[in-house]
Coordinates of C-alpha atoms and ligand atoms in Angstrom, one line a residue:
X1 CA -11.5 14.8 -43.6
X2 CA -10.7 11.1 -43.4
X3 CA -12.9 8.5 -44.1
X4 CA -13.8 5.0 -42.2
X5 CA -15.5 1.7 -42.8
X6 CA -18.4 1.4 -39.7
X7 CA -19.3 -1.8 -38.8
X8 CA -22.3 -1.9 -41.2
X9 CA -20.6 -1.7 -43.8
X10 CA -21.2 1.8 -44.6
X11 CA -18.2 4.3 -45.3
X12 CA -18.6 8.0 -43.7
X13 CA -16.5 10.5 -43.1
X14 CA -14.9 11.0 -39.8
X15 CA -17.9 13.3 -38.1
X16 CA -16.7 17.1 -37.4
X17 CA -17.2 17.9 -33.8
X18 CA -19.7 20.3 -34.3
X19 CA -22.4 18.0 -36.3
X20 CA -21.4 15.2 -33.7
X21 CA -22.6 17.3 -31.1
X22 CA -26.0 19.1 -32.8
X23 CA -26.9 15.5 -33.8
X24 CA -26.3 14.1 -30.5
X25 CA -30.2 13.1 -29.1
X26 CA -31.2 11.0 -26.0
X27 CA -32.2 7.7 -28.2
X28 CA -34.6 5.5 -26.7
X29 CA -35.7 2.7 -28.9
X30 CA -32.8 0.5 -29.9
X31 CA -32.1 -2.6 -32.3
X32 CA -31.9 -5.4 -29.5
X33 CA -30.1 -7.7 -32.5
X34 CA -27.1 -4.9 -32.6
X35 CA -23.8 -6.1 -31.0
X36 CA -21.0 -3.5 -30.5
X37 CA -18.0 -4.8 -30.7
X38 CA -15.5 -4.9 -27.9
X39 CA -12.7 -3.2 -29.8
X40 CA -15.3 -0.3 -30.5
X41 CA -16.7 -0.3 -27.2
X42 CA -13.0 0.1 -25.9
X43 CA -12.2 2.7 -28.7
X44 CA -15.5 4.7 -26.6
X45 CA -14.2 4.3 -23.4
X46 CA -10.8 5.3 -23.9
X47 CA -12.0 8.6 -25.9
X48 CA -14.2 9.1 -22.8
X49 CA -11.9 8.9 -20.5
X50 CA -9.6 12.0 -21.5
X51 CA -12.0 13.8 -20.4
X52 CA -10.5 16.5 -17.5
X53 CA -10.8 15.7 -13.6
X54 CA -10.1 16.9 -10.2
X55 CA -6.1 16.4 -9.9
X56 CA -6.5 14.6 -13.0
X57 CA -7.5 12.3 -10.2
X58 CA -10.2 9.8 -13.0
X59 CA -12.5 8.9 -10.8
X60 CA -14.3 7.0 -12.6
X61 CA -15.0 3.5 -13.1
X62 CA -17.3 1.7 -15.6
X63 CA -19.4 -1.5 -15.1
X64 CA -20.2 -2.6 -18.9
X65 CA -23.4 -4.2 -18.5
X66 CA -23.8 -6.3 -21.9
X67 CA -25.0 -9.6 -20.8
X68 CA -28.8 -10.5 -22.0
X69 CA -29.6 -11.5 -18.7
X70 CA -27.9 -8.8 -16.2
X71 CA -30.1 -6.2 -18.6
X72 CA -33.1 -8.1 -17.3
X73 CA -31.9 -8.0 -14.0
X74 CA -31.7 -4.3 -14.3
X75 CA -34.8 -3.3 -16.1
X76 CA -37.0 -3.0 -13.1
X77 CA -34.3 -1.0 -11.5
X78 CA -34.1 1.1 -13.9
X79 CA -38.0 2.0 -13.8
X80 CA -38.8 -1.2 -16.7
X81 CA -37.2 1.2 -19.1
X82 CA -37.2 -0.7 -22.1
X83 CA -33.8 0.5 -23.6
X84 CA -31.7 -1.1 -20.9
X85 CA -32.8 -4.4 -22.4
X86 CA -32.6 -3.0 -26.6
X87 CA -29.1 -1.4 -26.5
X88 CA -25.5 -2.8 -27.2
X89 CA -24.3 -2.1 -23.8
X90 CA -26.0 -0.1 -20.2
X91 CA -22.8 1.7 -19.0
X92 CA -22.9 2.2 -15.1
X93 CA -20.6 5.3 -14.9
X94 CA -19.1 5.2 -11.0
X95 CA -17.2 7.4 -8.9
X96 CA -14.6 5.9 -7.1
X97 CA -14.4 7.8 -3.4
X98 CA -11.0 6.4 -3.0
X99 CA -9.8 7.6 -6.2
X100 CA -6.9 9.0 -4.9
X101 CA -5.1 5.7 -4.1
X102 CA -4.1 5.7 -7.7
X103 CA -2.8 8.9 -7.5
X104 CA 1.2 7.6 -7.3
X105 CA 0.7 5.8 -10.6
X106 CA -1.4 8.4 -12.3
X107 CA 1.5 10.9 -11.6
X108 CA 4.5 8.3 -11.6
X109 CA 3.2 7.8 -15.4
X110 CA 3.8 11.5 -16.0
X111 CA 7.2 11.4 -15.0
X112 CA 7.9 8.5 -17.2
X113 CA 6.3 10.6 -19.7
X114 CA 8.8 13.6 -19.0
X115 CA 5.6 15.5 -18.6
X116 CA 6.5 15.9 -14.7
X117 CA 9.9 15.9 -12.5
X118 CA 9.9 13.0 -9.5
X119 CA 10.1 15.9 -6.9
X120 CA 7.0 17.5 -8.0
X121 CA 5.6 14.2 -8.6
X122 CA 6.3 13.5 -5.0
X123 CA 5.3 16.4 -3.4
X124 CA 1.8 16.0 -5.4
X125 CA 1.1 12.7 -4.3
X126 CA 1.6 13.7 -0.8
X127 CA -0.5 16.7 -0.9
X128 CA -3.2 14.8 -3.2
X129 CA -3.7 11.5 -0.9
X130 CA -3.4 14.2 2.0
X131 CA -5.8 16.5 0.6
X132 CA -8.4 13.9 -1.0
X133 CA -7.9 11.6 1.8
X134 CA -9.5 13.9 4.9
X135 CA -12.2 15.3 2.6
X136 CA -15.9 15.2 4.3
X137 CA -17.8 12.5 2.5
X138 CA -20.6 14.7 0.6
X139 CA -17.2 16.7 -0.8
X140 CA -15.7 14.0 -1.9
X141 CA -19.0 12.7 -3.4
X142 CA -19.8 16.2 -5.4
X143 CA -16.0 15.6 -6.7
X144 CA -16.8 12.4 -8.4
X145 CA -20.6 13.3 -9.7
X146 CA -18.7 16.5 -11.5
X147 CA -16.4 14.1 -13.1
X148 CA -18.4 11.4 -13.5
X149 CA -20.7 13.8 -15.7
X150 CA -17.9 15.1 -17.9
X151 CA -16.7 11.7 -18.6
X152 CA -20.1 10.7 -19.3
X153 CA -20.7 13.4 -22.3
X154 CA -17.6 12.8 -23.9
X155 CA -18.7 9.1 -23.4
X156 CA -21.6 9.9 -25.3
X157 CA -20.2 12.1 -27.8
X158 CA -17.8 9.6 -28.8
X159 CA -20.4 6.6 -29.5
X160 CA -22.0 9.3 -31.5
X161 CA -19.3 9.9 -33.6
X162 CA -18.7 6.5 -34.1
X163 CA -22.4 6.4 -35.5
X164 CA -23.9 5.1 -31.9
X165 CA -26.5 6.4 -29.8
X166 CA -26.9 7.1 -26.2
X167 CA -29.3 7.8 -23.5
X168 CA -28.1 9.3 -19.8
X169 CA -30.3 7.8 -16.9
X170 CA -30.8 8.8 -13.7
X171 CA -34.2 7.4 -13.6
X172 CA -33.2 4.2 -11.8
X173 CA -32.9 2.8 -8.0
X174 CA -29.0 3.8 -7.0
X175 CA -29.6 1.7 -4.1
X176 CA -31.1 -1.6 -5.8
X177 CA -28.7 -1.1 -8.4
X178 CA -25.5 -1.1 -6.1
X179 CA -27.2 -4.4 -4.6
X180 CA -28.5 -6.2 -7.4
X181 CA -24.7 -5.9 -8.8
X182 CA -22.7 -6.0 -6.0
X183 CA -21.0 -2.6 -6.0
X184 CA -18.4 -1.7 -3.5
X185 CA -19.0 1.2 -1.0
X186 CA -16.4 3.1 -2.0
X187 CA -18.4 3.5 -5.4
X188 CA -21.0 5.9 -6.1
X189 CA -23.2 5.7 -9.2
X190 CA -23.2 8.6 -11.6
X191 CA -25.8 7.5 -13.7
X192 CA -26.6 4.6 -16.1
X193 CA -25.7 5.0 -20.1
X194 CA -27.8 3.1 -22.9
X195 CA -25.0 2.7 -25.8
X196 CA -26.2 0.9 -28.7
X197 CA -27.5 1.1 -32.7
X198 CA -30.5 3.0 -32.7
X199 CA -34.2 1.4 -34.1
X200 CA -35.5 5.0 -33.9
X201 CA -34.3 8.2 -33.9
X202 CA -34.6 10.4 -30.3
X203 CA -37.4 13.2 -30.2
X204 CA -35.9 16.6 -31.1
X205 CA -36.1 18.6 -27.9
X206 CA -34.9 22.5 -27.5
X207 CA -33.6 24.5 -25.6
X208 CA -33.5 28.3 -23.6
X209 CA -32.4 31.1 -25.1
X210 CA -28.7 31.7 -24.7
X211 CA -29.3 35.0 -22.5
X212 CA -31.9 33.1 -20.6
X213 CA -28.5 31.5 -19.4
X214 CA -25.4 33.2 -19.8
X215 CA -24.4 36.4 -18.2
X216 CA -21.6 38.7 -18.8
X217 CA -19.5 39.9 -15.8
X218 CA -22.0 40.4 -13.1
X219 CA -25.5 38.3 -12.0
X220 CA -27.5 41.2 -11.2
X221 CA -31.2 41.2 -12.1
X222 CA -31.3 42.0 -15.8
Ligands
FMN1 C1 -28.6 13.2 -15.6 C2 -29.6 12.8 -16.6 C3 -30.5 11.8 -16.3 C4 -31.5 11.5 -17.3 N1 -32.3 10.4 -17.0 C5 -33.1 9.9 -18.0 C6 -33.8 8.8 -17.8 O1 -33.8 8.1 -16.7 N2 -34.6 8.3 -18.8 C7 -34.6 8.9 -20.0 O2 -35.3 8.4 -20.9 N3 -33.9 10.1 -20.3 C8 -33.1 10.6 -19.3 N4 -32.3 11.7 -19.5 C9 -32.3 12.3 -20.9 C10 -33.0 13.7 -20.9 O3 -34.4 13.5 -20.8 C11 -32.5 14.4 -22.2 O4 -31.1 14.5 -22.1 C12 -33.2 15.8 -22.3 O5 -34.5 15.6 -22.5 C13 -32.6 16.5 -23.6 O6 -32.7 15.7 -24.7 P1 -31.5 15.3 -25.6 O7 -30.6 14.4 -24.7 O8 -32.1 14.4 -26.7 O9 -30.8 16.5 -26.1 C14 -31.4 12.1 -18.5 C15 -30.5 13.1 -18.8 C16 -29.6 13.4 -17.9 C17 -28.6 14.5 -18.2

């Protein structure tokens, strides 16, 4: 186990998944004073962001809303709640519906990596812009809310073990928030994430029985 200095000062042990993730609580109430640091936000995002996707297409895209007043702005969209204005940072995870226009980079870089030969690199592509290019619109939008919610818990994972809360919102007005900041059609919003340095800790909250949910080989009425 390695240890690292936090930006408080305080020295902790790297956190082992496992704790990361049974301490991990929607948090609320947040110290308005705190600042994250770019670096650390970055360190966040770029954890977040292996997350897995369709064609390992990364649809998504991030508006990093730190600014006093742009909070403001988006408090009453986001139903006044108060810990869009307290936190570090509200991330706007997005889905970008034209995702696959990167897709000759994404795989070009896997070639340069020797993960990938150019011919199947090129014969991706084709099939890729081909395939994501004709999909139906409420396809294409299910595609990017999947992935936009995987990268979003490994987003908030990762600000957890970095000793950072989080809250996911979907309580908030998609369409006053794509107006009030000016997002591009071919972005859908995901949901909005309160990053920042806790001022109380989140309510403990439970959950259902594991066979409540999981079932083994066959869905027939138990
Ligand atoms: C998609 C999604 C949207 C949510 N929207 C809100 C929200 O708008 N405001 C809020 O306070 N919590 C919101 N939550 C947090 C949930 O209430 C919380 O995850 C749930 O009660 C479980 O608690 P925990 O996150 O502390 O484990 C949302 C969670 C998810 C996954």
């Amino acid at each position: 186990m390695t240890t690292q200095m936090t930006t408080d000062g305080q020295v902790r042990a790297d956190a082992d998944f496992f704790q990361v993730v049974k301490e991990r609580r929607s948090v609320r109430v947040y110290d308005p004073n705190w600042t994250i640091p770019e670096d650390e936000l970055r360190d966040i995002l770029q954890t977040a962001i292996l997350a897995p996707s369709s064609s390992n297409l990364q649809p998504w895209r991030f508006l990093v809303i730190r600014d006093a007043e742009l909070k403001r702005k988006l408090l009453p969209i986001a139903n006044n709640q108060q810990q869009v204005v307290d936190a570090s940072a509200v991330i706007a995870v997005l889905g970008d519906l034209k995702s696959y226009e990167k897709a000759e980079s994404i795989y070009a870089s896997a070639v340069a990596a020797g993960y990938m030969s150019e011919e199947v690199k090129s014969d991706f592509v084709k099939r890729t812009v081909q395939i994501y290019g004709s999909l139906p619109e409420p396809v294409a939008k299910s595609i990017v809310q999947v992935d936009g919610g995987l990268v979003s818990m490994q987003l908030m994972l990762a600000a957890k073990a970095k000793g950072y809360d989080t809250v996911p919102m979907g309580g908030y007005n998609k369409e006053k928030f794509v107006e009030a900041f000016g997002v591009p059609d071919r972005y859908v919003p995901v949901m909005l994430i309160a990053l920042g340095k806790a001022a109380k800790e989140g309510h403990p909250t439970t959950r259902l029985p594991l066979d409540e949910v999981v079932f083994w080989d066959s869905m027939e009425q138990r």
